[in-house]
mmCIF file of C-alpha atoms in Angstrom:
data_model
loop_
_atom_site.group_PDB
_atom_site.id
_atom_site.type_symbol
_atom_site.label_atom_id
_atom_site.label_comp_id
_atom_site.label_asym_id
_atom_site.label_seq_id
_atom_site.Cartn_x
_atom_site.Cartn_y
_atom_site.Cartn_z
ATOM 1 C CA MET A 8 -2.026 -27.653 -63.771
ATOM 2 C CA THR A 9 -0.311 -29.631 -61.016
ATOM 3 C CA PRO A 10 0.291 -27.634 -57.814
ATOM 4 C CA THR A 11 2.345 -28.671 -54.844
ATOM 5 C CA LEU A 12 0.513 -30.506 -52.100
ATOM 6 C CA PRO A 13 -1.273 -28.263 -49.596
ATOM 7 C CA LEU A 14 0.385 -27.507 -46.292
ATOM 8 C CA PRO A 15 -1.370 -28.424 -43.043
ATOM 9 C CA ASP A 16 -1.624 -24.806 -41.840
ATOM 10 C CA ARG A 17 -5.100 -24.531 -43.365
ATOM 11 C CA THR A 18 -8.031 -26.814 -44.069
ATOM 12 C CA VAL A 19 -7.967 -28.803 -47.316
ATOM 13 C CA LEU A 20 -11.196 -29.747 -49.061
ATOM 14 C CA LEU A 21 -11.749 -33.210 -50.514
ATOM 15 C CA ASP A 22 -14.446 -34.137 -53.021
ATOM 16 C CA GLY A 23 -17.660 -36.008 -52.218
ATOM 17 C CA GLY A 24 -19.107 -39.405 -53.032
ATOM 18 C CA MET A 25 -18.848 -41.024 -56.449
ATOM 19 C CA GLY A 26 -20.889 -44.246 -56.576
ATOM 20 C CA ARG A 27 -24.235 -42.950 -55.315
ATOM 21 C CA GLU A 28 -23.740 -39.720 -57.287
ATOM 22 C CA LEU A 29 -23.333 -41.726 -60.480
ATOM 23 C CA ARG A 30 -26.508 -43.660 -59.671
ATOM 24 C CA MET A 31 -28.390 -40.408 -59.128
ATOM 25 C CA ARG A 32 -27.274 -39.398 -62.615
ATOM 26 C CA GLY A 33 -28.726 -42.544 -64.121
ATOM 27 C CA VAL A 34 -25.613 -44.729 -64.344
ATOM 28 C CA PRO A 35 -26.195 -48.416 -63.482
ATOM 29 C CA ILE A 36 -24.303 -49.300 -60.298
ATOM 30 C CA LEU A 37 -23.728 -53.039 -60.052
ATOM 31 C CA GLU A 38 -23.722 -54.977 -56.796
ATOM 32 C CA THR A 39 -20.347 -56.473 -57.691
ATOM 33 C CA ILE A 40 -18.070 -53.775 -59.075
ATOM 34 C CA TRP A 41 -20.076 -50.812 -57.748
ATOM 35 C CA SER A 42 -19.041 -47.511 -59.333
ATOM 36 C CA ALA A 43 -16.414 -49.197 -61.488
ATOM 37 C CA ASN A 44 -19.226 -50.084 -63.884
ATOM 38 C CA ALA A 45 -19.371 -46.421 -64.853
ATOM 39 C CA LEU A 46 -15.859 -46.711 -66.302
ATOM 40 C CA VAL A 47 -17.277 -49.298 -68.706
ATOM 41 C CA VAL A 48 -20.637 -47.740 -69.584
ATOM 42 C CA ALA A 49 -20.347 -43.998 -68.837
ATOM 43 C CA PRO A 50 -16.767 -42.715 -68.532
ATOM 44 C CA GLY A 51 -17.836 -39.231 -69.579
ATOM 45 C CA ILE A 52 -20.160 -38.979 -66.589
ATOM 46 C CA VAL A 53 -17.345 -40.042 -64.252
ATOM 47 C CA ARG A 54 -15.232 -37.234 -65.657
ATOM 48 C CA GLN A 55 -18.120 -34.774 -65.270
ATOM 49 C CA VAL A 56 -18.629 -35.730 -61.623
ATOM 50 C CA HIS A 57 -14.959 -34.990 -60.981
ATOM 51 C CA GLN A 58 -15.326 -31.648 -62.743
ATOM 52 C CA ASP A 59 -18.428 -30.775 -60.746
ATOM 53 C CA TYR A 60 -16.590 -31.412 -57.494
ATOM 54 C CA ILE A 61 -13.714 -29.219 -58.608
ATOM 55 C CA ALA A 62 -16.191 -26.510 -59.587
ATOM 56 C CA ALA A 63 -17.753 -26.824 -56.131
ATOM 57 C CA GLY A 64 -14.370 -26.090 -54.565
ATOM 58 C CA ALA A 65 -12.734 -29.465 -54.013
ATOM 59 C CA GLU A 66 -8.956 -29.291 -53.963
ATOM 60 C CA ILE A 67 -8.552 -33.062 -54.147
ATOM 61 C CA VAL A 68 -10.533 -35.439 -56.344
ATOM 62 C CA THR A 69 -10.322 -39.187 -55.843
ATOM 63 C CA THR A 70 -9.981 -41.692 -58.668
ATOM 64 C CA ASN A 71 -13.012 -43.855 -59.378
ATOM 65 C CA SER A 72 -11.012 -47.002 -58.630
ATOM 66 C CA TYR A 73 -12.854 -48.108 -55.494
ATOM 67 C CA GLY A 74 -14.511 -51.019 -57.293
ATOM 68 C CA VAL A 75 -11.672 -51.855 -59.671
ATOM 69 C CA ILE A 76 -10.628 -55.011 -57.846
ATOM 70 C CA ARG A 77 -9.550 -58.198 -59.594
ATOM 71 C CA ALA A 78 -11.847 -60.533 -57.668
ATOM 72 C CA ASP A 79 -14.890 -58.331 -58.255
ATOM 73 C CA LEU A 80 -14.157 -57.736 -61.926
ATOM 74 C CA ALA A 81 -13.907 -61.506 -62.324
ATOM 75 C CA LYS A 82 -17.518 -61.834 -61.174
ATOM 76 C CA GLU A 83 -18.521 -59.759 -64.199
ATOM 77 C CA GLY A 84 -16.165 -61.601 -66.546
ATOM 78 C CA ILE A 85 -13.910 -58.584 -67.090
ATOM 79 C CA GLU A 86 -10.891 -59.311 -64.887
ATOM 80 C CA HIS A 87 -8.746 -58.958 -68.008
ATOM 81 C CA ARG A 88 -9.600 -55.235 -67.975
ATOM 82 C CA PHE A 89 -8.140 -54.658 -64.503
ATOM 83 C CA ALA A 90 -5.122 -52.643 -65.647
ATOM 84 C CA GLU A 91 -7.096 -50.776 -68.308
ATOM 85 C CA LEU A 92 -9.839 -49.690 -65.908
ATOM 86 C CA ASN A 93 -7.445 -48.539 -63.194
ATOM 87 C CA ARG A 94 -5.571 -46.464 -65.737
ATOM 88 C CA MET A 95 -8.859 -45.105 -67.039
ATOM 89 C CA ALA A 96 -9.891 -44.085 -63.525
ATOM 90 C CA GLY A 97 -6.661 -42.133 -63.178
ATOM 91 C CA ALA A 98 -6.868 -40.594 -66.636
ATOM 92 C CA LEU A 99 -10.457 -39.405 -66.180
ATOM 93 C CA ALA A 100 -9.582 -37.641 -62.933
ATOM 94 C CA ARG A 101 -6.617 -35.967 -64.585
ATOM 95 C CA GLU A 102 -8.683 -34.957 -67.625
ATOM 96 C CA ALA A 103 -11.290 -33.427 -65.332
ATOM 97 C CA ARG A 104 -8.639 -31.377 -63.573
ATOM 98 C CA ASP A 105 -7.151 -30.227 -66.866
ATOM 99 C CA ARG A 106 -10.544 -29.262 -68.276
ATOM 100 C CA SER A 107 -11.456 -27.353 -65.140
ATOM 101 C CA GLY A 108 -8.438 -25.084 -65.417
ATOM 102 C CA ARG A 109 -8.269 -25.008 -61.618
ATOM 103 C CA LYS A 110 -5.687 -26.183 -59.145
ATOM 104 C CA ALA A 111 -6.557 -29.639 -57.903
ATOM 105 C CA PHE A 112 -4.815 -32.797 -56.777
ATOM 106 C CA ILE A 113 -5.540 -36.374 -57.766
ATOM 107 C CA ALA A 114 -5.769 -38.970 -54.987
ATOM 108 C CA GLY A 115 -5.456 -42.590 -56.051
ATOM 109 C CA SER A 116 -8.069 -44.630 -54.187
ATOM 110 C CA LEU A 117 -6.842 -47.919 -52.711
ATOM 111 C CA PRO A 118 -10.013 -49.568 -51.335
ATOM 112 C CA PRO A 119 -10.897 -52.613 -49.239
ATOM 113 C CA LEU A 120 -10.302 -55.680 -51.407
ATOM 114 C CA ARG A 121 -12.833 -58.049 -49.853
ATOM 115 C CA GLY A 122 -15.772 -55.875 -48.953
ATOM 116 C CA SER A 123 -16.219 -52.574 -47.161
ATOM 117 C CA TYR A 124 -16.730 -52.424 -43.394
ATOM 118 C CA ARG A 125 -15.739 -56.068 -42.858
ATOM 119 C CA PRO A 126 -12.553 -56.506 -40.816
ATOM 120 C CA ASP A 127 -13.373 -60.211 -40.585
ATOM 121 C CA LEU A 128 -12.930 -60.576 -44.361
ATOM 122 C CA VAL A 129 -9.696 -58.603 -44.782
ATOM 123 C CA GLY A 130 -7.281 -61.547 -44.891
ATOM 124 C CA SER A 131 -3.591 -61.527 -44.071
ATOM 125 C CA HIS A 132 -1.015 -58.902 -44.962
ATOM 126 C CA ALA A 133 0.793 -61.437 -47.142
ATOM 127 C CA GLU A 134 -2.360 -62.063 -49.156
ATOM 128 C CA ILE A 135 -3.479 -58.511 -49.821
ATOM 129 C CA GLU A 136 -0.303 -56.397 -49.921
ATOM 130 C CA PRO A 137 0.738 -57.635 -53.415
ATOM 131 C CA LEU A 138 -2.756 -56.823 -54.704
ATOM 132 C CA TYR A 139 -2.486 -53.303 -53.360
ATOM 133 C CA GLU A 140 0.964 -52.924 -54.883
ATOM 134 C CA GLU A 141 -0.394 -53.866 -58.309
ATOM 135 C CA GLN A 142 -3.231 -51.345 -58.137
ATOM 136 C CA ALA A 143 -1.064 -48.583 -56.685
ATOM 137 C CA SER A 144 1.506 -48.964 -59.464
ATOM 138 C CA LEU A 145 -1.220 -48.562 -62.100
ATOM 139 C CA LEU A 146 -2.751 -45.473 -60.511
ATOM 140 C CA ALA A 147 0.441 -43.692 -59.449
ATOM 141 C CA PRO A 148 1.361 -42.129 -62.836
ATOM 142 C CA TYR A 149 -1.893 -40.151 -62.757
ATOM 143 C CA CYS A 150 -1.872 -39.164 -59.098
ATOM 144 C CA ASP A 151 -0.384 -36.674 -56.666
ATOM 145 C CA LEU A 152 -0.983 -38.809 -53.584
ATOM 146 C CA MET A 153 -2.257 -42.256 -52.664
ATOM 147 C CA LEU A 154 -5.332 -42.559 -50.443
ATOM 148 C CA CYS A 155 -5.832 -45.848 -48.587
ATOM 149 C CA GLU A 156 -9.497 -45.399 -47.719
ATOM 150 C CA THR A 157 -12.268 -47.129 -45.777
ATOM 151 C CA MET A 158 -9.732 -49.286 -43.972
ATOM 152 C CA SER A 159 -11.625 -51.310 -41.349
ATOM 153 C CA SER A 160 -8.633 -52.672 -39.419
ATOM 154 C CA ALA A 161 -4.991 -51.954 -38.706
ATOM 155 C CA THR A 162 -3.925 -54.953 -40.801
ATOM 156 C CA GLU A 163 -5.812 -53.696 -43.845
ATOM 157 C CA ALA A 164 -4.302 -50.221 -43.556
ATOM 158 C CA VAL A 165 -0.750 -51.511 -43.071
ATOM 159 C CA ALA A 166 -0.954 -53.603 -46.242
ATOM 160 C CA ALA A 167 -2.414 -50.789 -48.328
ATOM 161 C CA ALA A 168 -0.039 -48.136 -46.981
ATOM 162 C CA THR A 169 3.011 -50.367 -47.460
ATOM 163 C CA ALA A 170 2.131 -50.760 -51.129
ATOM 164 C CA ALA A 171 1.236 -47.083 -51.525
ATOM 165 C CA ALA A 172 4.561 -45.986 -50.059
ATOM 166 C CA ARG A 173 6.434 -47.850 -52.785
ATOM 167 C CA THR A 174 5.044 -45.424 -55.378
ATOM 168 C CA GLY A 175 7.068 -42.603 -53.841
ATOM 169 C CA LEU A 176 3.944 -40.428 -53.604
ATOM 170 C CA PRO A 177 2.584 -38.979 -50.356
ATOM 171 C CA VAL A 178 0.412 -41.529 -48.532
ATOM 172 C CA TRP A 179 -2.799 -40.764 -46.660
ATOM 173 C CA VAL A 180 -4.646 -43.411 -44.641
ATOM 174 C CA SER A 181 -8.335 -43.256 -43.824
ATOM 175 C CA TRP A 182 -10.065 -45.728 -41.511
ATOM 176 C CA THR A 183 -13.785 -46.431 -41.275
ATOM 177 C CA LEU A 184 -15.332 -46.375 -37.808
ATOM 178 C CA HIS A 185 -17.790 -48.471 -35.856
ATOM 179 C CA GLU A 186 -21.387 -47.207 -35.857
ATOM 180 C CA ASP A 187 -21.606 -47.153 -32.039
ATOM 181 C CA ASN A 188 -19.995 -43.680 -31.863
ATOM 182 C CA SER A 189 -17.126 -45.101 -29.828
ATOM 183 C CA GLY A 190 -14.554 -43.539 -32.140
ATOM 184 C CA ARG A 191 -13.048 -46.990 -32.741
ATOM 185 C CA LEU A 192 -12.409 -48.780 -36.006
ATOM 186 C CA ARG A 193 -14.898 -51.399 -37.121
ATOM 187 C CA SER A 194 -12.309 -53.946 -35.941
ATOM 188 C CA GLY A 195 -12.615 -52.561 -32.406
ATOM 189 C CA GLU A 196 -9.115 -51.042 -32.464
ATOM 190 C CA SER A 197 -8.660 -47.433 -31.427
ATOM 191 C CA VAL A 198 -7.331 -44.923 -33.934
ATOM 192 C CA THR A 199 -4.246 -44.603 -31.725
ATOM 193 C CA GLU A 200 -3.615 -48.349 -31.978
ATOM 194 C CA ALA A 201 -4.207 -48.263 -35.733
ATOM 195 C CA ALA A 202 -1.823 -45.337 -36.148
ATOM 196 C CA LYS A 203 0.913 -47.115 -34.196
ATOM 197 C CA ALA A 204 0.677 -49.995 -36.674
ATOM 198 C CA ILE A 205 1.654 -47.677 -39.546
ATOM 199 C CA ALA A 206 4.129 -45.534 -37.599
ATOM 200 C CA HIS A 207 7.030 -47.064 -39.562
ATOM 201 C CA LEU A 208 5.536 -45.915 -42.870
ATOM 202 C CA PRO A 209 5.646 -42.425 -44.447
ATOM 203 C CA VAL A 210 1.979 -41.605 -43.850
ATOM 204 C CA SER A 211 1.313 -37.874 -43.740
ATOM 205 C CA ALA A 212 -2.439 -37.744 -43.017
ATOM 206 C CA PHE A 213 -4.686 -39.752 -40.704
ATOM 207 C CA LEU A 214 -8.328 -39.622 -41.736
ATOM 208 C CA VAL A 215 -11.616 -41.398 -41.036
ATOM 209 C CA ASN A 216 -14.316 -41.928 -43.646
ATOM 210 C CA CYS A 217 -17.418 -43.777 -44.812
ATOM 211 C CA CYS A 218 -19.098 -43.815 -41.436
ATOM 212 C CA SER A 219 -21.626 -41.515 -39.819
ATOM 213 C CA PRO A 220 -20.756 -37.881 -39.122
ATOM 214 C CA GLU A 221 -21.394 -38.565 -35.446
ATOM 215 C CA SER A 222 -18.772 -41.332 -35.441
ATOM 216 C CA ILE A 223 -16.223 -38.945 -36.915
ATOM 217 C CA THR A 224 -17.065 -36.330 -34.292
ATOM 218 C CA ALA A 225 -16.414 -38.938 -31.575
ATOM 219 C CA ALA A 226 -13.021 -39.885 -33.036
ATOM 220 C CA MET A 227 -11.668 -36.506 -34.100
ATOM 221 C CA PRO A 228 -10.142 -35.322 -30.794
ATOM 222 C CA GLU A 229 -8.070 -38.514 -30.542
ATOM 223 C CA LEU A 230 -7.288 -38.436 -34.256
ATOM 224 C CA ALA A 231 -6.061 -34.843 -34.098
ATOM 225 C CA ARG A 232 -3.636 -35.746 -31.292
ATOM 226 C CA LEU A 233 -1.809 -38.338 -33.381
ATOM 227 C CA PRO A 234 1.800 -37.316 -34.050
ATOM 228 C CA GLY A 235 3.339 -37.101 -37.488
ATOM 229 C CA GLY A 236 0.394 -36.212 -39.689
ATOM 230 C CA ILE A 237 -2.661 -34.069 -40.239
ATOM 231 C CA ALA A 238 -6.143 -35.251 -39.271
ATOM 232 C CA GLY A 239 -9.399 -35.187 -41.182
ATOM 233 C CA GLY A 240 -12.670 -36.845 -42.008
ATOM 234 C CA TYR A 241 -15.279 -37.398 -44.691
ATOM 235 C CA ALA A 242 -18.539 -39.033 -43.655
ATOM 236 C CA ASN A 243 -21.146 -40.973 -45.563
ATOM 237 C CA ALA A 244 -24.877 -40.231 -45.539
ATOM 238 C CA PHE A 245 -25.975 -43.817 -44.905
ATOM 239 C CA ARG A 246 -28.177 -45.101 -42.162
ATOM 240 C CA PRO A 247 -26.168 -47.346 -39.780
ATOM 241 C CA VAL A 248 -24.430 -50.156 -41.640
ATOM 242 C CA PRO A 249 -25.208 -53.660 -40.295
ATOM 243 C CA ALA A 250 -22.127 -55.504 -39.022
ATOM 244 C CA ASP A 251 -22.647 -58.395 -41.458
ATOM 245 C CA TRP A 252 -23.469 -56.259 -44.499
ATOM 246 C CA THR A 253 -22.071 -56.979 -47.965
ATOM 247 C CA LEU A 254 -23.037 -55.227 -51.171
ATOM 248 C CA GLU A 255 -23.993 -58.435 -52.928
ATOM 249 C CA ALA A 256 -26.142 -59.786 -50.084
ATOM 250 C CA GLY A 257 -27.454 -56.565 -48.571
ATOM 251 C CA GLY A 258 -27.782 -54.374 -51.640
ATOM 252 C CA LEU A 259 -27.674 -50.596 -51.644
ATOM 253 C CA LEU A 260 -27.682 -48.980 -48.226
ATOM 254 C CA PRO A 261 -30.468 -46.463 -47.561
ATOM 255 C CA LEU A 262 -29.578 -42.810 -47.149
ATOM 256 C CA ARG A 263 -30.467 -40.642 -44.182
ATOM 257 C CA ASP A 264 -32.864 -37.764 -44.749
ATOM 258 C CA ASP A 265 -31.226 -35.418 -42.243
ATOM 259 C CA LEU A 266 -27.902 -34.750 -43.955
ATOM 260 C CA ASP A 267 -28.567 -31.977 -46.429
ATOM 261 C CA PRO A 268 -25.545 -29.733 -47.171
ATOM 262 C CA GLU A 269 -26.299 -27.377 -44.284
ATOM 263 C CA SER A 270 -26.697 -30.173 -41.727
ATOM 264 C CA TYR A 271 -23.617 -31.952 -43.006
ATOM 265 C CA ALA A 272 -21.556 -28.760 -42.711
ATOM 266 C CA HIS A 273 -22.701 -28.415 -39.102
ATOM 267 C CA HIS A 274 -21.121 -31.790 -38.349
ATOM 268 C CA ALA A 275 -17.964 -30.804 -40.236
ATOM 269 C CA GLU A 276 -17.687 -27.685 -38.109
ATOM 270 C CA HIS A 277 -17.351 -29.967 -35.060
ATOM 271 C CA TRP A 278 -14.543 -31.894 -36.787
ATOM 272 C CA HIS A 279 -12.822 -28.657 -37.695
ATOM 273 C CA ALA A 280 -13.096 -27.318 -34.157
ATOM 274 C CA ALA A 281 -11.537 -30.554 -32.862
ATOM 275 C CA GLY A 282 -8.509 -30.211 -35.143
ATOM 276 C CA ALA A 283 -9.447 -31.567 -38.579
ATOM 277 C CA LYS A 284 -7.313 -30.144 -41.381
ATOM 278 C CA VAL A 285 -8.936 -32.199 -44.145
ATOM 279 C CA VAL A 286 -12.709 -32.373 -44.710
ATOM 280 C CA GLY A 287 -14.892 -33.710 -47.491
ATOM 281 C CA GLY A 288 -17.707 -36.126 -48.180
ATOM 282 C CA CYS A 289 -18.149 -39.822 -48.844
ATOM 283 C CA CYS A 290 -21.077 -41.954 -50.100
ATOM 284 C CA GLY A 291 -24.303 -40.005 -50.495
ATOM 285 C CA THR A 292 -22.735 -36.545 -50.363
ATOM 286 C CA ARG A 293 -22.938 -34.461 -53.532
ATOM 287 C CA PRO A 294 -21.337 -31.375 -55.090
ATOM 288 C CA ALA A 295 -23.727 -29.176 -53.106
ATOM 289 C CA HIS A 296 -22.297 -30.590 -49.874
ATOM 290 C CA ILE A 297 -18.769 -29.773 -51.007
ATOM 291 C CA ALA A 298 -19.794 -26.276 -52.045
ATOM 292 C CA ARG A 299 -21.193 -25.707 -48.562
ATOM 293 C CA LEU A 300 -17.962 -26.955 -46.978
ATOM 294 C CA ARG A 301 -16.063 -24.539 -49.198
ATOM 295 C CA GLN A 302 -18.091 -21.710 -47.673
ATOM 296 C CA MET A 303 -17.137 -22.940 -44.215
ATOM 297 C CA ILE A 304 -13.447 -23.127 -45.079
ATOM 298 C CA ALA A 305 -13.491 -19.718 -46.761
ATOM 299 C CA LYS A 306 -13.969 -18.110 -43.373
ATOM 300 C CA GLU A 307 -10.477 -19.220 -42.287
ATOM 301 C CA PRO A 308 -7.661 -16.671 -42.277
ATOM 302 C CA GLY A 309 -5.558 -17.146 -45.391
ATOM 303 C CA ALA A 310 -8.116 -19.366 -47.101
#
């Protein structure tokens, strides 16, 4: 069933992490294509993870397309499967929603194309916007909105959002923040500066993700004041990410041991109090975290 998109008069619940969840379920996660490997070796588990998040209360599940990037697929000799795997990521999310029998939306993930958390590797708008347009066009038939996520700089977000807007679907942008709790992007730009860069585009939600809960708490008051869209956040459970980290060189990031579902929800309560209308989880969060957030949201009037 495909409902209409939720209105910003109540809090909307996103799903949680995919890549680390797949690894915890025994799926090999490669240091090139990350969770995209699951589309090749374990598509049924990808679908089940989506279903488990919906069962936990998620209203939006995100396609497992974060690692489906031409350059990374080429490293594994499967670049020719780029279109197939993006379509598969969309189809599995849709199948999970249909099997659940619950109302849920599908967000098409448009990820960083040259490594997460690295504004220095983003490249120019002219280089990356056509790549985003290709991926967005493949995902759009399966999706209800496009989610440009883990954007480390204004340039990266502008390119992704420009391509996403051409699909005609609602566009949400989510930036990743510096680990110094300054509330700034990893590029050093403020969320206000980053939002001004996409003010000419039809972006309806401004989010922050894949950084520490504390970083999101620092940014949320400024984020919630941005005009023209709803605010939100979904944190990871990683220990601080080194500035020069790459998946291939640095390997899997270690998880914190102080972000169980209850502790995570405590952070999310701060975001909510500061004006967040969208909450969820990123890397290292699991269905239990989303279920706990659902309990938090259920206390709202009209929830």
